[in-house]
Coordinates of C-alpha atoms in Angstrom, one line a residue:
X25 CA 0.0 0.0 0.0
X26 CA 1.4 3.4 -0.8
X27 CA 2.5 5.4 2.2
X28 CA 2.8 9.0 3.1
X29 CA 5.7 10.2 5.2
X30 CA 5.1 13.2 7.5
X31 CA 8.3 15.3 7.0
X32 CA 7.8 17.2 10.2
X33 CA 7.1 14.4 12.7
X34 CA 8.6 11.5 10.8
X35 CA 5.4 9.6 11.1
X36 CA 4.4 7.1 8.4
X37 CA 0.8 7.1 7.5
X38 CA -1.0 5.0 4.9
X39 CA -2.1 6.8 1.8
X40 CA -5.1 5.6 -0.1
X41 CA -4.5 4.3 -3.6
X42 CA -5.5 6.5 -6.4
X43 CA -9.3 6.3 -6.9
X44 CA -9.7 4.2 -3.7
X45 CA -11.9 5.2 -0.6
X46 CA -10.3 6.4 2.6
X47 CA -10.3 3.9 5.5
X48 CA -13.1 4.6 7.9
X49 CA -12.1 6.2 11.2
X50 CA -13.0 4.2 14.3
X51 CA -15.4 6.0 16.7
X52 CA -14.4 6.1 20.3
X53 CA -16.5 4.6 23.2
X54 CA -17.3 8.0 24.8
X55 CA -19.8 9.2 22.2
X56 CA -22.3 12.1 22.5
X57 CA -25.1 9.5 22.8
X58 CA -23.5 7.9 25.8
X59 CA -22.9 11.4 27.3
X60 CA -26.6 12.2 27.0
X61 CA -27.6 8.8 28.5
X62 CA -25.3 9.4 31.5
X63 CA -26.6 13.0 32.0
X64 CA -30.2 11.7 32.0
X65 CA -29.3 8.9 34.4
X66 CA -27.7 11.4 36.8
X67 CA -30.8 13.6 36.7
X68 CA -33.2 10.7 37.5
X69 CA -30.9 9.1 40.1
X70 CA -32.2 11.2 43.1
X71 CA -35.8 10.3 42.2
X72 CA -34.9 6.6 41.8
X73 CA -33.0 6.5 45.1
X74 CA -35.9 8.4 46.9
X75 CA -38.5 5.9 45.4
X76 CA -36.4 3.0 46.5
X77 CA -35.8 4.3 50.0
X78 CA -39.3 5.7 50.8
X79 CA -41.6 3.7 48.6
X80 CA -40.2 0.2 47.7
X81 CA -38.4 -0.4 50.9
X82 CA -41.3 0.5 53.2
X83 CA -43.6 -1.7 51.0
X84 CA -41.3 -4.6 51.4
X85 CA -41.0 -4.1 55.1
X86 CA -44.8 -3.9 55.5
X87 CA -45.1 -7.3 53.8
X88 CA -42.4 -8.7 56.0
X89 CA -44.0 -7.4 59.1
X90 CA -47.3 -8.8 58.1
X91 CA -45.7 -12.3 58.4
X92 CA -44.8 -11.6 62.0
X93 CA -46.4 -11.0 65.4
X94 CA -44.7 -7.9 66.7
X95 CA -45.4 -6.9 70.3
X96 CA -43.6 -3.7 71.1
X97 CA -44.5 -3.8 74.8
X98 CA -43.1 -7.3 75.3
X99 CA -40.3 -6.7 72.8
X100 CA -41.1 -9.8 70.8
X101 CA -40.9 -10.3 67.0
X102 CA -42.1 -13.8 66.1
X103 CA -42.6 -15.3 62.6
X104 CA -46.2 -16.5 62.2
X105 CA -46.4 -17.0 58.5
X106 CA -49.8 -16.4 57.1
X107 CA -51.5 -16.4 60.5
X108 CA -52.3 -12.6 60.2
X109 CA -53.9 -13.2 56.8
X110 CA -56.1 -16.0 58.2
X111 CA -57.1 -13.6 61.0
X112 CA -57.9 -11.0 58.4
X113 CA -60.4 -13.4 56.7
X114 CA -62.0 -14.3 60.0
X115 CA -62.1 -10.7 61.4
X116 CA -65.8 -10.1 62.3
X117 CA -65.4 -6.3 62.2
X118 CA -63.7 -6.1 58.8
X119 CA -66.9 -6.4 56.6
X120 CA -68.4 -3.5 58.4
X121 CA -65.2 -1.5 58.0
X122 CA -65.1 -2.2 54.3
X123 CA -68.7 -1.3 53.9
X124 CA -68.2 2.0 55.7
X125 CA -65.1 2.6 53.5
X126 CA -67.1 1.9 50.4
X127 CA -70.0 4.3 51.4
X128 CA -67.5 7.0 52.4
X129 CA -65.4 6.7 49.3
X130 CA -68.3 6.6 46.8
X131 CA -70.0 9.6 48.5
X132 CA -66.9 11.6 48.7
X133 CA -65.8 11.0 45.1
X134 CA -69.2 11.5 43.5
X135 CA -70.0 14.7 45.5
X136 CA -66.5 16.1 45.0
X137 CA -66.3 15.6 41.3
X138 CA -69.9 16.7 40.6
X139 CA -69.5 19.9 42.7
X140 CA -66.1 20.7 41.3
X141 CA -67.4 20.3 37.7
X142 CA -70.4 22.4 38.4
X143 CA -68.4 25.2 40.0
X144 CA -65.9 25.1 37.1
X145 CA -68.7 25.4 34.5
X146 CA -70.2 28.4 36.4
X147 CA -66.8 30.1 36.8
X148 CA -66.0 29.5 33.1
X149 CA -68.9 31.9 32.1
X150 CA -66.5 34.9 32.5
X151 CA -68.9 36.8 34.7
X152 CA -67.9 39.7 37.0
X153 CA -66.3 38.6 40.3
X154 CA -65.2 35.1 39.1
X155 CA -61.7 35.8 40.3
X156 CA -63.0 36.4 43.8
X157 CA -65.2 33.3 43.8
X158 CA -62.3 31.2 42.4
X159 CA -60.1 32.4 45.3
X160 CA -62.9 31.8 47.8
X161 CA -63.5 28.2 46.7
X162 CA -59.7 27.4 46.4
X163 CA -58.6 28.9 49.7
X164 CA -59.7 25.9 51.9
X165 CA -57.2 23.7 49.9
X166 CA -54.2 25.7 51.4
X167 CA -55.6 25.8 55.0
X168 CA -54.1 23.5 57.5
X169 CA -56.0 20.2 57.6
X170 CA -56.0 19.9 61.4
X171 CA -57.1 23.5 61.9
X172 CA -59.8 23.2 59.3
X173 CA -61.1 20.0 61.0
X174 CA -61.1 21.4 64.5
X175 CA -63.1 24.4 63.4
X176 CA -65.7 22.2 61.8
X177 CA -65.8 20.1 64.9
X178 CA -67.0 23.1 66.8
X179 CA -69.5 24.1 64.1
X180 CA -71.0 20.6 64.0
X181 CA -71.7 20.3 67.7
X182 CA -75.2 20.2 69.0
X183 CA -75.0 23.9 70.0
X184 CA -72.6 24.8 67.2
X185 CA -72.8 27.2 64.4
X186 CA -74.5 24.9 61.9
X187 CA -77.4 24.2 64.2
X188 CA -77.4 27.9 65.2
X189 CA -78.0 28.9 61.5
X190 CA -80.6 26.1 61.2
X191 CA -82.4 27.4 64.3
X192 CA -82.5 30.9 62.9
X193 CA -84.7 29.7 60.1
X194 CA -86.9 27.5 62.3
X195 CA -85.1 24.2 61.8
X196 CA -84.0 21.8 64.6
X197 CA -80.7 20.4 63.6
X198 CA -79.4 17.1 65.0
X199 CA -76.2 16.4 66.8
X200 CA -74.3 15.9 63.6
X201 CA -71.3 14.0 65.0
X202 CA -73.3 11.6 67.3
X203 CA -75.6 10.0 64.8
X204 CA -74.4 7.1 62.6
X205 CA -75.4 8.5 59.2
X206 CA -75.1 12.1 60.1
X207 CA -71.5 11.6 61.4
X208 CA -70.5 9.8 58.2
X209 CA -72.2 12.5 56.1
X210 CA -70.5 15.3 58.1
X211 CA -67.0 13.8 57.5
X212 CA -67.8 13.6 53.8
X213 CA -69.0 17.1 53.6
X214 CA -66.0 18.5 55.6
X215 CA -63.6 16.7 53.3
X216 CA -65.4 17.7 50.1
X217 CA -65.5 21.4 51.1
X218 CA -61.8 21.2 52.0
X219 CA -60.6 19.8 48.7
X220 CA -63.2 20.6 46.0
X221 CA -61.3 23.7 45.0
X222 CA -58.4 21.7 43.7
X223 CA -60.5 19.7 41.3
X224 CA -62.4 22.8 40.4
X225 CA -59.2 24.5 39.2
X226 CA -58.3 21.5 37.2
X227 CA -61.7 21.4 35.6
X228 CA -61.6 25.1 34.9
X229 CA -58.3 24.8 33.1
X230 CA -59.6 22.0 31.0
X231 CA -62.8 23.9 30.1
X232 CA -60.8 27.0 29.0
X233 CA -58.9 24.7 26.6
X234 CA -62.1 23.7 24.7
X235 CA -62.2 25.5 21.4
X236 CA -65.1 28.1 21.2
X237 CA -65.6 27.3 17.5
X238 CA -67.1 23.9 18.5
X239 CA -69.8 25.6 20.6
X240 CA -70.5 28.1 17.9
X241 CA -71.0 25.3 15.3
X242 CA -73.2 23.4 17.7
X243 CA -75.4 26.5 18.3
X244 CA -75.7 26.9 14.5
X245 CA -76.9 23.3 14.3
X246 CA -79.5 24.0 17.0
X247 CA -77.9 22.0 19.8
X248 CA -79.1 22.7 23.3
X249 CA -76.8 23.6 26.2
X250 CA -77.2 20.1 27.7
X251 CA -76.3 18.6 24.3
X252 CA -73.3 20.8 24.0
X253 CA -72.1 19.8 27.4
X254 CA -72.7 16.1 26.8
X255 CA -71.3 15.9 23.3
X256 CA -68.6 18.5 23.4
X257 CA -67.5 19.5 26.9
X258 CA -67.4 16.1 28.6
X259 CA -65.5 14.3 25.8
X260 CA -62.9 17.0 25.5
X261 CA -62.2 17.3 29.3
X262 CA -62.4 13.5 29.8
X263 CA -58.6 13.2 30.4
X264 CA -58.9 15.7 33.2
X265 CA -61.9 13.8 34.6
X266 CA -59.8 10.6 34.6
X267 CA -57.0 12.5 36.4
X268 CA -59.2 14.0 39.1
X269 CA -61.1 10.7 39.6
X270 CA -57.9 8.8 40.3
X271 CA -56.6 11.5 42.6
X272 CA -59.9 11.7 44.5
X273 CA -60.4 7.9 44.8
X274 CA -56.9 7.5 46.2
X275 CA -57.4 10.4 48.5
X276 CA -60.7 9.1 49.8
X277 CA -59.2 5.8 50.7
X278 CA -56.4 7.6 52.7
X279 CA -58.6 10.0 54.8
X280 CA -57.5 9.8 58.4
X281 CA -57.1 13.1 60.1
X282 CA -60.7 14.2 59.7
X283 CA -62.0 11.0 61.2
X284 CA -59.4 11.1 64.0
X285 CA -60.3 14.6 65.0
X286 CA -64.0 14.7 64.4
X287 CA -65.4 11.2 65.4
X288 CA -62.6 8.9 66.3
X289 CA -64.3 6.3 64.2
X290 CA -67.6 6.6 66.1
X291 CA -70.3 6.6 67.1
X292 CA -69.7 2.9 67.3
X293 CA -67.9 2.0 64.1
X294 CA -70.1 4.1 61.8
X295 CA -67.1 6.2 60.6
X296 CA -64.3 3.6 61.0
X297 CA -62.9 3.4 57.6
X298 CA -60.0 1.0 56.7
X299 CA -57.2 3.5 57.3
X300 CA -58.5 4.4 60.8
X301 CA -59.1 0.7 61.6
X302 CA -55.5 0.1 60.6
X303 CA -54.4 2.8 62.9
X304 CA -56.4 1.4 65.8
X305 CA -55.0 -2.1 65.4
X306 CA -51.3 -1.0 65.0
X307 CA -51.0 2.0 67.3
X308 CA -53.8 1.6 69.9
X309 CA -53.9 -2.2 70.3
X310 CA -50.2 -2.6 69.4
X311 CA -50.9 -5.4 66.9
X312 CA -48.3 -4.2 64.4
X313 CA -48.3 -7.5 62.5
X314 CA -52.1 -7.4 61.9
X315 CA -51.9 -3.7 61.2
X316 CA -49.3 -4.4 58.5
X317 CA -51.7 -7.0 57.0
X318 CA -54.4 -4.4 56.8
X319 CA -51.9 -2.1 55.1
X320 CA -51.2 -4.7 52.5
X321 CA -55.0 -5.0 52.0
X322 CA -55.3 -1.2 51.6
X323 CA -52.4 -1.2 49.1
X324 CA -54.1 -3.9 47.0
X325 CA -57.4 -2.1 47.0
X326 CA -55.8 1.2 45.9
X327 CA -53.7 -0.6 43.3
X328 CA -56.7 -2.4 41.9
X329 CA -58.9 0.6 41.6
X330 CA -56.1 2.7 40.0
X331 CA -55.4 0.0 37.4
X332 CA -59.1 -0.5 36.6
X333 CA -59.5 3.3 36.1
X334 CA -56.4 3.4 33.9
X335 CA -57.6 0.5 31.8
X336 CA -61.0 2.1 31.3
X337 CA -59.5 5.2 29.8
X338 CA -59.5 3.5 26.4
X339 CA -63.3 3.3 26.4
X340 CA -64.3 6.8 27.6
X341 CA -61.3 9.1 27.5
X342 CA -61.1 11.2 24.4
X343 CA -57.7 11.3 22.7
X344 CA -57.1 14.0 20.1
X345 CA -55.6 12.6 16.9

């Protein structure tokens, strides 16, 4: 092969033959693609480490604890296998707790989403004072949860502010937190009023993204307001409906502070939802093994409902092509 001598450095380099192609230069290992991959990995590493330490590790420990009988007072930690799960199946109180959890969650989710969507539709009319009302409805979201619940505890007493207003118009209100159904309804209403502003803002943002031309075309065709809402508004904001429904369902299954402050699960067990029952077993009765088993059950319920909602998105969530 012909060679080329570098007169300056004395190096001998191959010279391509006349009319031949130059030999391809080998690319190094440290390419721009690998640099980008490493940069991306460094950015997500804190999130991955946090998820491993504060999500995956606690989940694994809860499952491990559910296979043991842990008595903190006696300082014992004995392996019992599936005994806690057999106790879960035979627990006479669990069906009532699950039924209360179902009623509470359904009532909270339906009332929250319906009220949030109604408020968003009203505030989307661009009337005077909408900014004030938007702030008014959203302000409970940023209020301290415990402070909010304590105030409502005073308002819902037999001689509290709610019955005072009812008495002013000639109505005799009950002791809201001492009746079985009124206590459950009170906790639902307190939670809805506390968090409805968040879903309202999400719905309002989705409504403002719906093209006005679609409503104008529907009015030209003679469609009523209800038809416009059903055929245009709901399909176009269905991704937001999916998001808010998942958030609200998961939040409903995790409500604890309101029940702990307002009713402590009473009267009787009428407001004892699964989260509060878990707390009682683990931290009041010191049955940490059985409490961990209830935690596993709660995790499976939340996971199942989330997966079902996510799979249903293909049928009723509108995706713009």
